[in-house]
Amino acid sequence: MSAPRPGKPRQDRVYAPDFLTELFRNPLDPGYADAAAARRGSGSGEPARGWRAWPTRSVSLVVVVMLGFLFAVAYRQTLADEPGRSKARSGLVAQIRDRESQTDRLSTRADQLREEVSRQRDAALSGSAAARLRDLEASTGLGRVRGDGVVVRLADAPDNADAVTGAGAGPSRVLYSDLQGVANALWSAGAEAIAINGQRLTATSTIRSAGEAMLVDFRPVTGPYEVSAIGPGSLRRKFEDSPNADLMRDVAQKTGLSFGVRESDDLTLPAAPEPQLRYAKPSVSPSPSASGVPSGSPGSSGPKTTTSPSGGGR
């Protein structure tokens, strides 16, 4: 090494800082340090910049106040609209009752006219033809009938289900399928005429439900439901021995639904309305032979048949 020259200052060697060493010595970025110093200088936990300067509690309070205002407006609007809805509902109920009363009056008038037509028809026809026509009307449900029979009564169970646990809840309402099953069982037991709450059943009758309403031939019936049937003296015994009666007794025992059968003397079942048939075929008339005489007549050359009292051929 040479000695330092006279008159020239001595220069120390400068070492570059080690990056890893500096990172471990000062892990915090200078920008974060400046932000923390600014917060400490302003005396709040967040710099005052726009809406962020509002305290959290103030923002929550504003949100709660706005929600409360919206709920109050919605509640007042609901109360304001309630009289209109109640008035509309009352009007609809009044219209329904008026239509029901009008339908009952028209049904009564139709029954009166039907009886008048029957009297005029019986006066115009011979005795045997009128009696046969009355028998056909009674068997098809288009004529009023009287006789002894049974009455099956079904009613909904009282609503005694526990509101918390739901205990006691179940199919405690009479279903349209229950009425269908009872009617079919009565037909099978030998019933000659059946009516449900005064609605006569025919071959084209329907038993349905629409919501909570029960419809028999599209006319509403309400509980308790009474299925009246006219038939032979063994009608009650055969019905109570049927599988449907066993099923209804089991349902009544489990759900509290009311089910009962009693005999009734001198039942009167009304006639059903005239059916609206959409399809019909003309009756087949005897075909004439070549000589102009019907083939089944005594003067024809075709084979003759002997008719038995029951109407069958040999």
PDB file of N, CA, C and O in Angstrom, residues 79-127:
ATOM      1  N   LEU A  79    -102.822  -0.097   5.470  1.00  0.00           N
ATOM      2  CA  LEU A  79    -104.035   0.310   6.185  1.00  0.00           C
ATOM      3  C   LEU A  79    -104.959   1.126   5.297  1.00  0.00           C
ATOM      4  O   LEU A  79    -106.186   1.019   5.390  1.00  0.00           O
ATOM      5  N   ALA A  80    -104.367   1.941   4.416  1.00  0.00           N
ATOM      6  CA  ALA A  80    -105.196   2.753   3.537  1.00  0.00           C
ATOM      7  C   ALA A  80    -105.925   1.900   2.504  1.00  0.00           C
ATOM      8  O   ALA A  80    -107.057   2.218   2.105  1.00  0.00           O
ATOM      9  N   ASP A  81    -105.291   0.805   2.061  1.00  0.00           N
ATOM     10  CA  ASP A  81    -105.914  -0.062   1.054  1.00  0.00           C
ATOM     11  C   ASP A  81    -106.867  -1.084   1.655  1.00  0.00           C
ATOM     12  O   ASP A  81    -107.644  -1.700   0.923  1.00  0.00           O
ATOM     13  N   GLU A  82    -106.801  -1.311   2.971  1.00  0.00           N
ATOM     14  CA  GLU A  82    -107.623  -2.348   3.595  1.00  0.00           C
ATOM     15  C   GLU A  82    -109.119  -2.085   3.446  1.00  0.00           C
ATOM     16  O   GLU A  82    -109.876  -3.017   3.136  1.00  0.00           O
ATOM     17  N   PRO A  83    -109.628  -0.857   3.636  1.00  0.00           N
ATOM     18  CA  PRO A  83    -111.082  -0.660   3.432  1.00  0.00           C
ATOM     19  C   PRO A  83    -111.532  -1.017   2.024  1.00  0.00           C
ATOM     20  O   PRO A  83    -112.595  -1.593   1.829  1.00  0.00           O
ATOM     21  N   GLY A  84    -110.704  -0.672   1.024  1.00  0.00           N
ATOM     22  CA  GLY A  84    -111.082  -1.021  -0.344  1.00  0.00           C
ATOM     23  C   GLY A  84    -111.141  -2.520  -0.557  1.00  0.00           C
ATOM     24  O   GLY A  84    -112.061  -3.028  -1.198  1.00  0.00           O
ATOM     25  N   ARG A  85    -110.157  -3.243  -0.020  1.00  0.00           N
ATOM     26  CA  ARG A  85    -110.168  -4.697  -0.164  1.00  0.00           C
ATOM     27  C   ARG A  85    -111.340  -5.321   0.579  1.00  0.00           C
ATOM     28  O   ARG A  85    -111.982  -6.249   0.078  1.00  0.00           O
ATOM     29  N   SER A  86    -111.603  -4.821   1.772  1.00  0.00           N
ATOM     30  CA  SER A  86    -112.736  -5.356   2.540  1.00  0.00           C
ATOM     31  C   SER A  86    -114.051  -5.089   1.825  1.00  0.00           C
ATOM     32  O   SER A  86    -114.942  -5.950   1.779  1.00  0.00           O
ATOM     33  N   LYS A  87    -114.166  -3.896   1.231  1.00  0.00           N
ATOM     34  CA  LYS A  87    -115.391  -3.579   0.512  1.00  0.00           C
ATOM     35  C   LYS A  87    -115.549  -4.470  -0.711  1.00  0.00           C
ATOM     36  O   LYS A  87    -116.655  -4.976  -0.996  1.00  0.00           O
ATOM     37  N   ALA A  88    -114.443  -4.692  -1.443  1.00  0.00           N
ATOM     38  CA  ALA A  88    -114.514  -5.573  -2.611  1.00  0.00           C
ATOM     39  C   ALA A  88    -114.855  -7.000  -2.208  1.00  0.00           C
ATOM     40  O   ALA A  88    -115.659  -7.680  -2.865  1.00  0.00           O
ATOM     41  N   ARG A  89    -114.245  -7.479  -1.100  1.00  0.00           N
ATOM     42  CA  ARG A  89    -114.544  -8.832  -0.632  1.00  0.00           C
ATOM     43  C   ARG A  89    -116.007  -8.958  -0.216  1.00  0.00           C
ATOM     44  O   ARG A  89    -116.676  -9.952  -0.541  1.00  0.00           O
ATOM     45  N   SER A  90    -116.512  -7.957   0.489  1.00  0.00           N
ATOM     46  CA  SER A  90    -117.916  -8.000   0.907  1.00  0.00           C
ATOM     47  C   SER A  90    -118.842  -7.987  -0.306  1.00  0.00           C
ATOM     48  O   SER A  90    -119.863  -8.683  -0.333  1.00  0.00           O
ATOM     49  N   GLY A  91    -118.462  -7.206  -1.336  1.00  0.00           N
ATOM     50  CA  GLY A  91    -119.280  -7.188  -2.540  1.00  0.00           C
ATOM     51  C   GLY A  91    -119.309  -8.532  -3.241  1.00  0.00           C
ATOM     52  O   GLY A  91    -120.359  -8.977  -3.713  1.00  0.00           O
ATOM     53  N   LEU A  92    -118.151  -9.189  -3.304  1.00  0.00           N
ATOM     54  CA  LEU A  92    -118.107 -10.506  -3.940  1.00  0.00           C
ATOM     55  C   LEU A  92    -118.927 -11.529  -3.160  1.00  0.00           C
ATOM     56  O   LEU A  92    -119.639 -12.354  -3.746  1.00  0.00           O
ATOM     57  N   VAL A  93    -118.833 -11.485  -1.827  1.00  0.00           N
ATOM     58  CA  VAL A  93    -119.619 -12.413  -1.005  1.00  0.00           C
ATOM     59  C   VAL A  93    -121.107 -12.175  -1.205  1.00  0.00           C
ATOM     60  O   VAL A  93    -121.908 -13.120  -1.324  1.00  0.00           O
ATOM     61  N   ALA A  94    -121.505 -10.897  -1.273  1.00  0.00           N
ATOM     62  CA  ALA A  94    -122.921 -10.582  -1.490  1.00  0.00           C
ATOM     63  C   ALA A  94    -123.382 -11.073  -2.855  1.00  0.00           C
ATOM     64  O   ALA A  94    -124.497 -11.613  -3.001  1.00  0.00           O
ATOM     65  N   GLN A  95    -122.529 -10.926  -3.881  1.00  0.00           N
ATOM     66  CA  GLN A  95    -122.899 -11.416  -5.203  1.00  0.00           C
ATOM     67  C   GLN A  95    -123.040 -12.932  -5.220  1.00  0.00           C
ATOM     68  O   GLN A  95    -123.959 -13.477  -5.850  1.00  0.00           O
ATOM     69  N   ILE A  96    -122.134 -13.614  -4.526  1.00  0.00           N
ATOM     70  CA  ILE A  96    -122.212 -15.077  -4.482  1.00  0.00           C
ATOM     71  C   ILE A  96    -123.504 -15.527  -3.806  1.00  0.00           C
ATOM     72  O   ILE A  96    -124.203 -16.428  -4.295  1.00  0.00           O
ATOM     73  N   ARG A  97    -123.832 -14.897  -2.693  1.00  0.00           N
ATOM     74  CA  ARG A  97    -125.072 -15.278  -1.999  1.00  0.00           C
ATOM     75  C   ARG A  97    -126.303 -14.953  -2.845  1.00  0.00           C
ATOM     76  O   ARG A  97    -127.279 -15.720  -2.862  1.00  0.00           O
ATOM     77  N   ASP A  98    -126.260 -13.825  -3.552  1.00  0.00           N
ATOM     78  CA  ASP A  98    -127.389 -13.473  -4.403  1.00  0.00           C
ATOM     79  C   ASP A  98    -127.546 -14.485  -5.540  1.00  0.00           C
ATOM     80  O   ASP A  98    -128.662 -14.908  -5.864  1.00  0.00           O
ATOM     81  N   ARG A  99    -126.411 -14.895  -6.127  1.00  0.00           N
ATOM     82  CA  ARG A  99    -126.487 -15.889  -7.200  1.00  0.00           C
ATOM     83  C   ARG A  99    -126.983 -17.231  -6.670  1.00  0.00           C
ATOM     84  O   ARG A  99    -127.739 -17.944  -7.348  1.00  0.00           O
ATOM     85  N   GLU A 100    -126.553 -17.600  -5.472  1.00  0.00           N
ATOM     86  CA  GLU A 100    -127.029 -18.857  -4.897  1.00  0.00           C
ATOM     87  C   GLU A 100    -128.536 -18.812  -4.652  1.00  0.00           C
ATOM     88  O   GLU A 100    -129.250 -19.784  -4.934  1.00  0.00           O
ATOM     89  N   SER A 101    -129.022 -17.684  -4.126  1.00  0.00           N
ATOM     90  CA  SER A 101    -130.468 -17.552  -3.897  1.00  0.00           C
ATOM     91  C   SER A 101    -131.228 -17.602  -5.220  1.00  0.00           C
ATOM     92  O   SER A 101    -132.284 -18.253  -5.329  1.00  0.00           O
ATOM     93  N   GLN A 102    -130.681 -16.938  -6.241  1.00  0.00           N
ATOM     94  CA  GLN A 102    -131.327 -16.971  -7.544  1.00  0.00           C
ATOM     95  C   GLN A 102    -131.333 -18.383  -8.128  1.00  0.00           C
ATOM     96  O   GLN A 102    -132.329 -18.828  -8.713  1.00  0.00           O
ATOM     97  N   THR A 103    -130.230 -19.103  -7.951  1.00  0.00           N
ATOM     98  CA  THR A 103    -130.166 -20.483  -8.439  1.00  0.00           C
ATOM     99  C   THR A 103    -131.169 -21.370  -7.719  1.00  0.00           C
ATOM    100  O   THR A 103    -131.831 -22.217  -8.347  1.00  0.00           O
ATOM    101  N   ASP A 104    -131.309 -21.188  -6.412  1.00  0.00           N
ATOM    102  CA  ASP A 104    -132.296 -21.978  -5.661  1.00  0.00           C
ATOM    103  C   ASP A 104    -133.716 -21.684  -6.137  1.00  0.00           C
ATOM    104  O   ASP A 104    -134.532 -22.610  -6.283  1.00  0.00           O
ATOM    105  N   ARG A 105    -134.009 -20.410  -6.373  1.00  0.00           N
ATOM    106  CA  ARG A 105    -135.354 -20.067  -6.858  1.00  0.00           C
ATOM    107  C   ARG A 105    -135.611 -20.675  -8.234  1.00  0.00           C
ATOM    108  O   ARG A 105    -136.699 -21.218  -8.499  1.00  0.00           O
ATOM    109  N   LEU A 106    -134.609 -20.603  -9.103  1.00  0.00           N
ATOM    110  CA  LEU A 106    -134.774 -21.189 -10.438  1.00  0.00           C
ATOM    111  C   LEU A 106    -134.915 -22.706 -10.368  1.00  0.00           C
ATOM    112  O   LEU A 106    -135.676 -23.310 -11.137  1.00  0.00           O
ATOM    113  N   SER A 107    -134.175 -23.334  -9.448  1.00  0.00           N
ATOM    114  CA  SER A 107    -134.293 -24.786  -9.292  1.00  0.00           C
ATOM    115  C   SER A 107    -135.679 -25.174  -8.805  1.00  0.00           C
ATOM    116  O   SER A 107    -136.279 -26.154  -9.290  1.00  0.00           O
ATOM    117  N   THR A 108    -136.213 -24.402  -7.863  1.00  0.00           N
ATOM    118  CA  THR A 108    -137.567 -24.671  -7.382  1.00  0.00           C
ATOM    119  C   THR A 108    -138.590 -24.499  -8.495  1.00  0.00           C
ATOM    120  O   THR A 108    -139.511 -25.313  -8.663  1.00  0.00           O
ATOM    121  N   ARG A 109    -138.409 -23.436  -9.271  1.00  0.00           N
ATOM    122  CA  ARG A 109    -139.332 -23.205 -10.400  1.00  0.00           C
ATOM    123  C   ARG A 109    -139.205 -24.322 -11.435  1.00  0.00           C
ATOM    124  O   ARG A 109    -140.221 -24.781 -11.994  1.00  0.00           O
ATOM    125  N   ALA A 110    -137.974 -24.797 -11.677  1.00  0.00           N
ATOM    126  CA  ALA A 110    -137.784 -25.890 -12.629  1.00  0.00           C
ATOM    127  C   ALA A 110    -138.468 -27.166 -12.151  1.00  0.00           C
ATOM    128  O   ALA A 110    -139.058 -27.907 -12.954  1.00  0.00           O
ATOM    129  N   ASP A 111    -138.402 -27.433 -10.850  1.00  0.00           N
ATOM    130  CA  ASP A 111    -139.081 -28.613 -10.308  1.00  0.00           C
ATOM    131  C   ASP A 111    -140.597 -28.502 -10.485  1.00  0.00           C
ATOM    132  O   ASP A 111    -141.270 -29.492 -10.840  1.00  0.00           O
ATOM    133  N   GLN A 112    -141.119 -27.311 -10.257  1.00  0.00           N
ATOM    134  CA  GLN A 112    -142.564 -27.124 -10.432  1.00  0.00           C
ATOM    135  C   GLN A 112    -142.971 -27.330 -11.888  1.00  0.00           C
ATOM    136  O   GLN A 112    -143.982 -27.991 -12.179  1.00  0.00           O
ATOM    137  N   LEU A 113    -142.186 -26.780 -12.805  1.00  0.00           N
ATOM    138  CA  LEU A 113    -142.504 -26.963 -14.219  1.00  0.00           C
ATOM    139  C   LEU A 113    -142.355 -28.414 -14.634  1.00  0.00           C
ATOM    140  O   LEU A 113    -143.135 -28.922 -15.459  1.00  0.00           O
ATOM    141  N   ARG A 114    -141.379 -29.116 -14.078  1.00  0.00           N
ATOM    142  CA  ARG A 114    -141.200 -30.522 -14.408  1.00  0.00           C
ATOM    143  C   ARG A 114    -142.405 -31.342 -13.939  1.00  0.00           C
ATOM    144  O   ARG A 114    -142.870 -32.254 -14.651  1.00  0.00           O
ATOM    145  N   GLU A 115    -142.916 -31.042 -12.749  1.00  0.00           N
ATOM    146  CA  GLU A 115    -144.098 -31.752 -12.267  1.00  0.00           C
ATOM    147  C   GLU A 115    -145.315 -31.449 -13.140  1.00  0.00           C
ATOM    148  O   GLU A 115    -146.130 -32.344 -13.428  1.00  0.00           O
ATOM    149  N   GLU A 116    -145.426 -30.206 -13.583  1.00  0.00           N
ATOM    150  CA  GLU A 116    -146.555 -29.863 -14.453  1.00  0.00           C
ATOM    151  C   GLU A 116    -146.462 -30.596 -15.788  1.00  0.00           C
ATOM    152  O   GLU A 116    -147.468 -31.098 -16.321  1.00  0.00           O
ATOM    153  N   VAL A 117    -145.243 -30.683 -16.339  1.00  0.00           N
ATOM    154  CA  VAL A 117    -145.057 -31.420 -17.581  1.00  0.00           C
ATOM    155  C   VAL A 117    -145.391 -32.894 -17.383  1.00  0.00           C
ATOM    156  O   VAL A 117    -146.010 -33.541 -18.247  1.00  0.00           O
ATOM    157  N   SER A 118    -145.006 -33.443 -16.232  1.00  0.00           N
ATOM    158  CA  SER A 118    -145.315 -34.850 -15.963  1.00  0.00           C
ATOM    159  C   SER A 118    -146.816 -35.080 -15.897  1.00  0.00           C
ATOM    160  O   SER A 118    -147.329 -36.083 -16.431  1.00  0.00           O
ATOM    161  N   ARG A 119    -147.540 -34.171 -15.260  1.00  0.00           N
ATOM    162  CA  ARG A 119    -149.002 -34.338 -15.187  1.00  0.00           C
ATOM    163  C   ARG A 119    -149.637 -34.251 -16.572  1.00  0.00           C
ATOM    164  O   ARG A 119    -150.509 -35.051 -16.914  1.00  0.00           O
ATOM    165  N   GLN A 120    -149.194 -33.293 -17.352  1.00  0.00           N
ATOM    166  CA  GLN A 120    -149.746 -33.165 -18.706  1.00  0.00           C
ATOM    167  C   GLN A 120    -149.397 -34.381 -19.567  1.00  0.00           C
ATOM    168  O   GLN A 120    -150.220 -34.857 -20.362  1.00  0.00           O
ATOM    169  N   ARG A 121    -148.216 -34.910 -19.398  1.00  0.00           N
ATOM    170  CA  ARG A 121    -147.804 -36.075 -20.164  1.00  0.00           C
ATOM    171  C   ARG A 121    -148.596 -37.304 -19.757  1.00  0.00           C
ATOM    172  O   ARG A 121    -149.028 -38.100 -20.599  1.00  0.00           O
ATOM    173  N   ASP A 122    -148.790 -37.486 -18.435  1.00  0.00           N
ATOM    174  CA  ASP A 122    -149.564 -38.638 -17.975  1.00  0.00           C
ATOM    175  C   ASP A 122    -151.004 -38.567 -18.478  1.00  0.00           C
ATOM    176  O   ASP A 122    -151.622 -39.609 -18.786  1.00  0.00           O
ATOM    177  N   ALA A 123    -151.543 -37.338 -18.563  1.00  0.00           N
ATOM    178  CA  ALA A 123    -152.912 -37.201 -19.066  1.00  0.00           C
ATOM    179  C   ALA A 123    -152.988 -37.511 -20.551  1.00  0.00           C
ATOM    180  O   ALA A 123    -154.016 -38.015 -21.046  1.00  0.00           O
ATOM    181  N   ALA A 124    -151.900 -37.244 -21.289  1.00  0.00           N
ATOM    182  CA  ALA A 124    -151.926 -37.492 -22.725  1.00  0.00           C
ATOM    183  C   ALA A 124    -151.622 -38.939 -23.062  1.00  0.00           C
ATOM    184  O   ALA A 124    -152.130 -39.464 -24.067  1.00  0.00           O
ATOM    185  N   LEU A 125    -150.827 -39.625 -22.253  1.00  0.00           N
ATOM    186  CA  LEU A 125    -150.461 -41.006 -22.531  1.00  0.00           C
ATOM    187  C   LEU A 125    -151.451 -41.964 -21.903  1.00  0.00           C
ATOM    188  O   LEU A 125    -152.244 -41.603 -21.020  1.00  0.00           O
ATOM    189  N   SER A 126    -151.373 -43.211 -22.350  1.00  0.00           N
ATOM    190  CA  SER A 126    -152.201 -44.250 -21.742  1.00  0.00           C
ATOM    191  C   SER A 126    -151.621 -44.624 -20.377  1.00  0.00           C
ATOM    192  O   SER A 126    -150.494 -44.274 -20.039  1.00  0.00           O
ATOM    193  N   GLY A 127    -152.359 -45.375 -19.612  1.00  0.00           N
ATOM    194  CA  GLY A 127    -151.924 -45.719 -18.266  1.00  0.00           C
ATOM    195  C   GLY A 127    -150.656 -46.536 -18.238  1.00  0.00           C
ATOM    196  O   GLY A 127    -149.737 -46.280 -17.458  1.00  0.00           O
TER     197      GLY A 127
END
